[in-house]
Amino acid sequence: MAQNKHTTAVIFNTLRDRICLLDYPPGTVLREAALAKEFGISRTPIRAVLQRLEHGALVAVRDGVGTIVTDLDSTELKDIYEMRQKMAELIGVLSPREITYADEQAAIDLLGRAKRLVKDYSASEYWQINHAQHALIADLIGNAVLRETWDQLYYRSARFWYREASHAPEGVAGDLVAELSEVVRALHKRDAVAVGYTQRNFIAYGFAKLQAALSPDQPIS
Amino acid sequence: MAQNKHTTAVIFNTLRDRICLLDYPPGTVLREAALAKEFGISRTPIRAVLQRLEHGALVAVRDGVGTIVTDLDSTELKDIYEMRQKMAELIGVLSPREITYADEQAAIDLLGRAKRLVKDYSASEYWQINHAQHALIADLIGNAVLRETWDQLYYRSARFWYREASHAPEGVAGDLVAELSEVVRALHKRDAVAVGYTQRNFIAYGFAKLQAALSPDQPIS
DNA sequence: TTTTGAATAGGTGCATACAGCAAGATCAGG
DNA sequence: CCTGATCTTGCTGTATGCACCTATTCAAAA
């Protein structure tokens, strides 16, 4: 019955992905007992995982009710996206690590996958490329504190972007190709500042797309 | 035996203050059973509090050993301080709330307390003024995400600054007067950007002081 | 004397029973 | 029929016993 720390990490990632991929849409009520039964463990480690998710602002635990997947109003979404843009601008400023040939190659691989995605779209593949691009860029960040914040904000906003991408999948694959093309160019020039500003720009473009699809002052779902 | 959510929040603040005020210096081993006995509750809610502290990077829970108060090497300290400076620069940029006469008066009160502190120094009073100034400025931040990050980084770095202030108390009271004077000036002009830049500057001054007192690449304690 | 191994003590991680809380269901009264 | 208080159900919060992990100690062998 012993569950090591790795097991709880797997459960955390599983639940986080389910929330980000809208398997658990905002407002969903999660029950500790049900999750415990599903993963074959007791409520205690499940509660620890839910507390971590709550700290990441993905869920809210309410006594006597359950653990509710959070939603965002337009103000909160704006705050997150504005912050993400500012964090992107810092990527190349706060002592980034040196860009290598391997980084460039990894981005070129992702670009190839994105190009194939234009002809043959798949939501799952889109998401995986997005994730990989995020991990690639996060790894360039030298400042550990910035990297943590960058990571948290990515997961905090991912599902709302994923939702928009699901609703209008025609353009997003092409946009991803454009974004990765710029990332490849910046990496080829070994210019971390350019990588950061590219990220800032496409985060801003994405936010504009989200706002256009959103009636003002209305909850998202 | 029922302990409401307020009680755990009190315990969290208590332990956080003990860590920040170096009642628990870095390396201290906290035991769940001992804390549970002290606060008259069981280990379960204590564990939840420690998990929150761990997420704030103030402690590290190690299986079979205990909960250890963290230390920082010079790289981590640099990362935190660089990030704090950048966050300060954003205070006036990311839609701050409007500055009121009450804000200015609160800062003037703090300035008066700081001036009295120069003649009659007290570590506890110094800390309380510092805390109040932080709360005052955090309250000006309009972007909720930035405010959370600002808050977390403050508590994450506070004890190392507090340690330096305890070692060399002669200058810090005067520096606090200078800082609050600038804050009052910025608030009087209703200039949130100026408030942010003032914070950036004094964070940078403080970091320089810390670095001067620190031998390079050595742990702090 | 040094080194290595097991035994031991004390800690966290987990499972589970019970207490307290919140929301909906139910029933009495108007 | 409608309204409001009460009851019921099911959830999270807490306490506690046990399993497992870690560091230390001590003894035995080289």
XYZ file of C-alpha atoms (C1' of nucleotides) in Angstrom:
502
model
C 0.000 0.000 0.000
C 3.038 2.231 0.188
C 2.807 5.087 -2.322
C 6.012 6.964 -2.909
C 6.287 10.655 -3.736
C 6.484 9.836 -7.428
C 2.961 8.409 -7.407
C 1.435 11.597 -6.020
C 3.341 13.588 -8.659
C 1.786 11.416 -11.368
C -1.669 11.971 -9.906
C -1.029 15.711 -9.726
C -0.005 15.860 -13.373
C -2.955 13.699 -14.358
C -5.497 15.914 -12.634
C -3.804 19.085 -13.894
C -3.962 17.810 -17.463
C -7.604 16.861 -17.057
C -8.374 20.386 -15.901
C -6.284 22.029 -18.642
C -7.794 19.791 -21.339
C -11.301 20.533 -20.037
C -12.032 16.932 -19.156
C -12.989 18.713 -15.946
C -14.576 21.945 -17.206
C -14.877 24.936 -14.850
C -17.503 24.298 -12.194
C -16.897 20.563 -12.082
C -17.125 19.186 -8.540
C -14.376 16.702 -7.689
C -14.895 14.325 -4.776
C -11.940 13.110 -2.766
C -13.477 9.697 -2.145
C -14.108 9.101 -5.852
C -10.574 10.152 -6.807
C -9.142 8.007 -4.016
C -11.033 4.998 -5.314
C -9.976 5.654 -8.914
C -6.280 5.834 -8.075
C -6.446 3.045 -5.522
C -5.245 5.085 -2.557
C -6.827 6.771 0.431
C -8.174 10.306 0.678
C -5.091 11.593 2.502
C -2.655 11.822 -0.438
C -5.524 12.917 -2.699
C -6.133 15.843 -0.360
C -2.467 16.799 -0.601
C -2.681 16.826 -4.400
C -5.866 18.905 -4.348
C -4.190 21.389 -2.023
C -1.363 21.800 -4.528
C -3.875 22.326 -7.319
C -5.665 24.883 -5.153
C -2.409 26.774 -4.677
C -2.068 26.838 -8.451
C -5.541 28.429 -8.613
C -6.932 25.546 -10.659
C -9.461 24.389 -8.045
C -11.120 25.685 -4.872
C -11.784 23.351 -1.946
C -15.026 24.157 -0.092
C -15.931 22.547 3.210
C -18.993 20.350 3.034
C -19.320 20.772 -0.724
C -16.324 19.460 -2.647
C -13.399 20.588 -4.742
C -14.610 22.853 -7.515
C -12.691 23.509 -10.724
C -12.255 27.281 -10.895
C -13.515 29.650 -13.554
C -12.167 33.084 -14.488
C -14.009 36.296 -15.225
C -12.673 38.684 -17.824
C -10.735 40.734 -15.244
C -8.828 37.750 -13.912
C -8.087 36.568 -17.439
C -6.762 40.007 -18.326
C -4.558 40.054 -15.211
C -3.050 36.679 -16.074
C -2.385 37.545 -19.700
C -0.899 40.949 -18.900
C 1.369 39.306 -16.376
C 2.396 36.589 -18.820
C 3.389 39.234 -21.356
C 5.559 41.014 -18.801
C 7.156 37.747 -17.700
C 7.944 36.914 -21.326
C 9.789 40.211 -21.665
C 12.008 39.151 -18.749
C 13.019 35.791 -20.223
C 15.996 37.192 -22.072
C 16.830 39.752 -19.408
C 17.202 37.765 -16.178
C 20.391 35.825 -16.918
C 19.103 33.221 -19.400
C 21.244 30.193 -19.985
C 23.162 29.967 -23.231
C 21.221 28.734 -26.252
C 22.647 25.586 -27.851
C 22.346 23.827 -31.157
C 20.188 21.197 -29.451
C 17.675 23.887 -28.480
C 17.483 25.045 -32.080
C 17.021 21.497 -33.348
C 14.264 20.795 -30.822
C 12.398 23.886 -31.994
C 12.864 22.871 -35.648
C 11.366 19.478 -34.840
C 8.375 21.143 -33.219
C 8.014 23.409 -36.226
C 7.869 20.365 -38.483
C 5.189 18.792 -36.353
C 3.220 22.050 -36.376
C 3.402 22.216 -40.178
C 2.012 18.691 -40.473
C -0.688 19.745 -38.031
C -1.978 22.351 -40.489
C -2.925 19.658 -42.991
C -4.039 17.070 -40.469
C -5.352 18.756 -37.318
C -5.538 16.944 -34.012
C -6.385 18.649 -30.743
C -4.207 16.224 -28.803
C -1.186 16.804 -31.063
C -1.724 20.575 -30.915
C -1.668 20.413 -27.161
C 1.458 18.276 -27.055
C 3.349 20.657 -29.329
C 2.209 23.587 -27.201
C 3.404 21.836 -24.054
C 6.749 20.956 -25.609
C 7.296 24.522 -26.793
C 6.524 25.823 -23.316
C 8.949 23.365 -21.726
C 11.639 24.253 -24.247
C 11.408 27.960 -23.518
C 10.998 27.541 -19.764
C 14.259 25.598 -19.794
C 16.058 28.641 -21.210
C 15.104 30.775 -18.232
C 18.045 31.140 -15.890
C 16.230 32.760 -12.992
C 14.528 29.979 -11.021
C 11.879 32.278 -9.567
C 10.884 33.586 -12.988
C 10.718 30.030 -14.294
C 8.333 29.013 -11.525
C 6.070 31.983 -12.189
C 6.222 31.421 -15.941
C 5.241 27.806 -15.459
C 2.386 28.499 -13.078
C 0.843 31.162 -15.288
C 1.050 28.877 -18.295
C -0.973 26.164 -16.611
C -3.308 28.712 -15.090
C -4.323 30.103 -18.460
C -3.870 27.036 -20.677
C -7.402 25.678 -20.521
C -8.996 28.934 -21.619
C -6.732 29.064 -24.628
C -7.330 25.373 -25.262
C -11.054 26.002 -25.196
C -10.736 28.738 -27.807
C -8.494 26.543 -29.927
C -11.093 23.783 -29.817
C -13.838 26.145 -30.906
C -11.887 27.623 -33.811
C -9.209 25.073 -34.763
C -8.799 26.322 -38.334
C -6.447 29.182 -37.508
C -4.548 27.999 -34.472
C -2.348 25.490 -36.276
C -1.192 28.171 -38.711
C -0.576 30.568 -35.841
C 1.496 27.936 -34.091
C 3.609 27.520 -37.234
C 4.161 31.283 -37.333
C 5.099 31.361 -33.644
C 7.505 28.453 -33.862
C 9.074 29.941 -36.996
C 9.906 33.058 -35.018
C 11.176 30.992 -32.103
C 13.447 29.041 -34.435
C 14.760 32.281 -35.925
C 15.510 33.705 -32.485
C 17.172 30.485 -31.336
C 19.250 30.339 -34.509
C 20.517 33.827 -33.728
C 21.193 32.670 -30.137
C 19.120 35.667 -29.035
C 17.252 34.901 -25.805
C 15.789 38.394 -25.662
C 14.210 37.795 -29.053
C 12.761 34.512 -27.819
C 11.146 36.352 -24.947
C 9.708 39.117 -27.100
C 8.369 36.576 -29.581
C 6.583 34.900 -26.716
C 5.248 38.240 -25.520
C 3.863 39.004 -28.958
C 2.062 35.731 -29.479
C 0.667 35.789 -25.946
C -0.740 39.215 -26.794
C -2.165 37.942 -30.099
C -3.772 35.037 -28.296
C -5.297 37.290 -25.687
C -6.755 39.523 -28.381
C -8.328 36.465 -29.982
C -9.768 35.397 -26.631
C -11.193 38.832 -25.951
C -12.786 39.002 -29.386
C -14.576 35.736 -28.679
C -15.691 36.916 -25.263
C -18.537 39.193 -24.366
C -17.208 41.726 -21.829
C -17.687 41.175 -18.089
C -19.117 37.750 -18.626
C -17.756 34.566 -17.089
C -16.012 32.370 -19.596
C -18.138 29.292 -19.309
C -11.925 19.963 19.016
C -13.378 21.539 15.910
C -10.874 23.910 14.355
C -12.236 26.189 11.671
C -10.301 27.447 8.670
C -9.432 30.623 10.547
C -7.426 28.678 13.118
C -5.199 27.068 10.500
C -4.645 30.502 8.944
C -3.495 31.808 12.326
C -1.089 28.896 12.693
C 0.215 29.481 9.169
C 0.896 33.147 9.894
C 2.472 32.265 13.220
C 4.907 29.781 11.718
C 5.666 32.065 8.776
C 6.515 34.907 11.149
C 8.708 32.635 13.230
C 10.636 31.663 10.112
C 10.882 35.244 8.845
C 11.957 36.537 12.263
C 14.563 33.765 12.537
C 12.975 32.215 15.609
C 13.383 29.205 13.361
C 16.723 29.873 11.636
C 17.575 28.044 8.380
C 18.278 24.383 9.031
C 15.888 24.140 11.958
C 14.016 20.833 12.017
C 10.314 21.199 12.805
C 8.400 18.159 14.064
C 4.746 17.761 13.278
C 3.990 16.074 16.576
C 5.595 18.867 18.601
C 3.742 21.577 16.660
C 0.480 19.651 16.989
C 0.934 19.466 20.735
C 1.824 23.174 20.979
C -1.291 24.316 19.114
C -3.539 21.719 20.705
C -4.602 20.005 17.493
C -3.661 16.844 15.651
C -0.929 16.370 13.079
C -3.331 16.491 10.131
C -4.001 20.250 9.977
C -0.363 20.889 10.931
C 0.697 18.904 7.890
C -1.571 21.034 5.704
C 0.046 24.209 7.054
C 3.547 22.833 6.512
C 2.615 21.920 2.959
C 1.569 25.519 2.322
C 4.843 26.760 3.791
C 6.695 24.312 1.561
C 4.953 25.726 -1.486
C 6.123 29.162 -0.384
C 9.684 27.770 -0.355
C 10.108 28.501 3.349
C 10.495 24.854 4.421
C 11.218 21.461 2.873
C 9.446 18.344 4.142
C 11.644 15.236 4.055
C 10.275 11.770 4.672
C 11.657 10.134 7.779
C 13.540 13.244 8.826
C 11.287 16.213 9.469
C 10.382 19.602 8.089
C 13.525 21.651 7.547
C 13.583 25.436 7.339
C 15.212 26.253 4.007
C 18.380 28.195 3.369
C 19.427 30.067 0.233
C 22.754 30.143 -1.559
C 23.926 33.334 -3.222
C 22.467 32.345 -6.612
C 18.968 31.814 -5.253
C 19.161 35.056 -3.311
C 20.219 36.891 -6.459
C 17.334 35.350 -8.423
C 14.799 36.436 -5.823
C 16.120 39.972 -5.558
C 16.384 40.449 -9.332
C 12.833 39.247 -9.681
C 11.601 41.518 -6.905
C 13.145 44.511 -8.660
C 11.396 43.628 -11.906
C 8.093 43.100 -10.106
C 8.448 46.503 -8.449
C 8.809 48.115 -11.863
C 5.446 46.619 -12.822
C 3.524 47.984 -9.836
C 2.656 51.237 -11.535
C 2.261 49.684 -14.981
C -0.241 46.867 -14.545
C -3.414 48.863 -13.863
C -2.770 50.043 -10.279
C -5.740 51.246 -8.298
C -6.104 54.952 -7.721
C -4.074 56.400 -4.858
C -6.147 58.100 -2.182
C -5.545 60.578 0.606
C -5.860 57.704 3.082
C -2.919 55.933 1.429
C -0.807 59.055 1.764
C -1.770 59.493 5.415
C -0.954 55.860 6.199
C 2.501 56.300 4.696
C 3.020 59.524 6.638
C 2.166 57.682 9.847
C 4.701 54.987 9.007
C 7.283 57.646 8.251
C 6.724 59.149 11.694
C 7.185 55.777 13.338
C 10.357 55.210 11.326
C 11.765 58.571 12.429
C 11.180 57.699 16.076
C 12.860 54.382 15.370
C 16.112 56.141 14.487
C 16.450 57.478 18.016
C 15.035 54.452 19.791
C 15.702 51.310 17.766
C 13.643 48.169 18.231
C 13.905 45.151 15.957
C 10.267 44.298 16.507
C 9.084 47.808 15.653
C 11.352 47.879 12.582
C 9.782 44.665 11.395
C 6.240 45.898 11.982
C 6.863 49.070 9.991
C 8.391 47.043 7.196
C 5.395 44.738 7.154
C 2.945 47.638 7.152
C 4.779 49.356 4.295
C 4.702 46.147 2.285
C 0.975 45.717 2.898
C 0.309 49.338 1.963
C 2.079 49.051 -1.377
C 0.742 45.586 -2.152
C -2.737 47.015 -1.735
C -2.041 49.504 -4.545
C -1.372 46.728 -7.037
C -4.362 46.266 -9.308
C -3.243 43.057 -10.977
C -4.100 40.187 -8.637
C -1.448 37.887 -10.092
C 1.286 40.458 -9.642
C 0.117 41.070 -6.073
C 0.384 37.358 -5.241
C 3.885 37.144 -6.680
C 4.923 40.363 -4.953
C 3.672 39.014 -1.650
C 5.304 35.632 -1.956
C 8.701 37.057 -2.884
C 8.536 39.462 0.045
C 8.085 36.666 2.553
C 10.591 34.488 0.750
C 13.374 37.047 1.123
C 12.314 38.804 4.335
C 14.313 36.727 6.807
C 17.610 37.277 5.008
C 17.088 40.986 5.068
C 15.929 40.802 8.674
C 19.104 38.948 9.555
C 21.230 41.670 7.996
C 19.206 44.351 9.753
C 19.781 42.623 13.074
C 23.525 42.469 12.494
C 23.861 46.096 11.482
C 20.888 47.953 12.958
C 22.573 51.367 12.972
C 21.879 52.168 9.313
C 18.629 50.386 8.551
C 16.363 52.735 10.473
C 17.747 55.719 8.601
C 17.392 53.871 5.297
C 13.792 53.103 6.152
C 13.152 56.792 6.781
C 14.647 57.616 3.384
C 12.564 54.933 1.675
C 9.315 55.978 3.320
C 10.048 59.627 2.525
C 10.228 58.732 -1.154
C 7.079 56.625 -0.890
C 5.236 59.531 0.723
C 6.413 61.852 -2.044
C 5.240 59.453 -4.740
C 1.900 58.925 -3.034
C 1.428 62.670 -2.614
C 1.919 63.057 -6.361
C -0.558 60.183 -6.883
C 2.139 58.559 -9.015
C 1.946 54.777 -8.755
C 4.797 54.333 -11.231
C 7.000 56.367 -8.931
C 5.987 54.185 -5.999
C 7.078 51.132 -7.946
C 10.400 52.596 -9.011
C 11.103 53.744 -5.454
C 10.544 50.187 -4.320
C 12.804 48.882 -7.087
C 15.583 51.209 -6.010
C 15.508 50.374 -2.331
C 15.274 46.657 -3.078
C 18.415 47.078 -5.163
C 20.132 49.039 -2.370
C 19.209 46.344 0.108
C 20.542 43.605 -2.136
C 23.832 45.442 -2.556
C 24.112 45.662 1.205
C 23.385 41.947 1.535
C 25.971 41.055 -1.089
C 28.596 43.215 0.581
C 28.059 41.323 3.828
C 28.214 37.981 2.068
C 31.225 36.067 0.920
C 30.537 34.865 -2.630
C 29.179 31.363 -3.265
C 28.776 30.709 0.414
C 25.496 29.675 2.055
C 23.993 32.430 4.101
C 23.961 30.753 7.467
C 41.959 0.968 14.924
C 38.989 1.191 11.180
C 35.186 -0.242 8.672
C 30.991 -2.265 7.816
C 26.717 -4.111 8.946
C 22.514 -4.599 11.526
C 19.594 -2.975 15.148
C 17.106 0.928 16.898
C 14.733 5.168 17.699
C 12.108 8.708 15.940
C 10.328 10.954 12.110
C 6.903 11.455 7.948
C 3.349 9.108 4.736
C -0.907 6.594 4.602
C -5.409 4.575 5.826
C -9.558 4.997 8.264
C -13.204 6.200 11.630
C -15.654 9.979 13.210
C -17.176 15.011 13.693
C -18.857 19.167 11.500
C -20.730 21.682 7.655
C -23.629 22.756 3.430
C -27.201 22.027 0.153
C -31.184 19.802 -1.235
C -35.465 17.090 0.205
C -39.373 16.830 2.972
C -43.138 18.066 5.604
C -46.003 21.188 8.394
C -48.436 25.525 8.452
C -50.628 29.399 6.246
C -50.636 26.162 -3.782
C -46.933 28.438 -1.533
C -43.608 29.222 2.179
C -40.439 28.144 5.684
C -38.343 25.266 9.116
C -36.456 20.785 9.771
C -34.399 16.600 8.342
C -31.470 13.916 5.554
C -27.619 12.977 2.736
C -23.043 13.430 1.361
C -19.162 16.033 1.428
C -14.755 17.997 3.650
C -12.048 18.601 8.164
C -9.936 16.196 12.015
C -7.899 12.662 15.068
C -5.387 8.542 15.428
C -3.106 4.000 14.637
C 0.029 1.805 11.772
C 3.573 1.239 7.895
C 7.667 2.832 6.003
C 11.801 5.651 5.736
C 16.110 7.800 7.560
C 19.949 8.732 10.465
C 22.328 7.250 14.267
C 24.383 3.908 17.283
C 26.718 -0.057 18.404
C 28.861 -4.270 17.744
C 31.574 -7.432 15.099
C 35.062 -8.439 11.797
C 39.190 -7.133 9.124
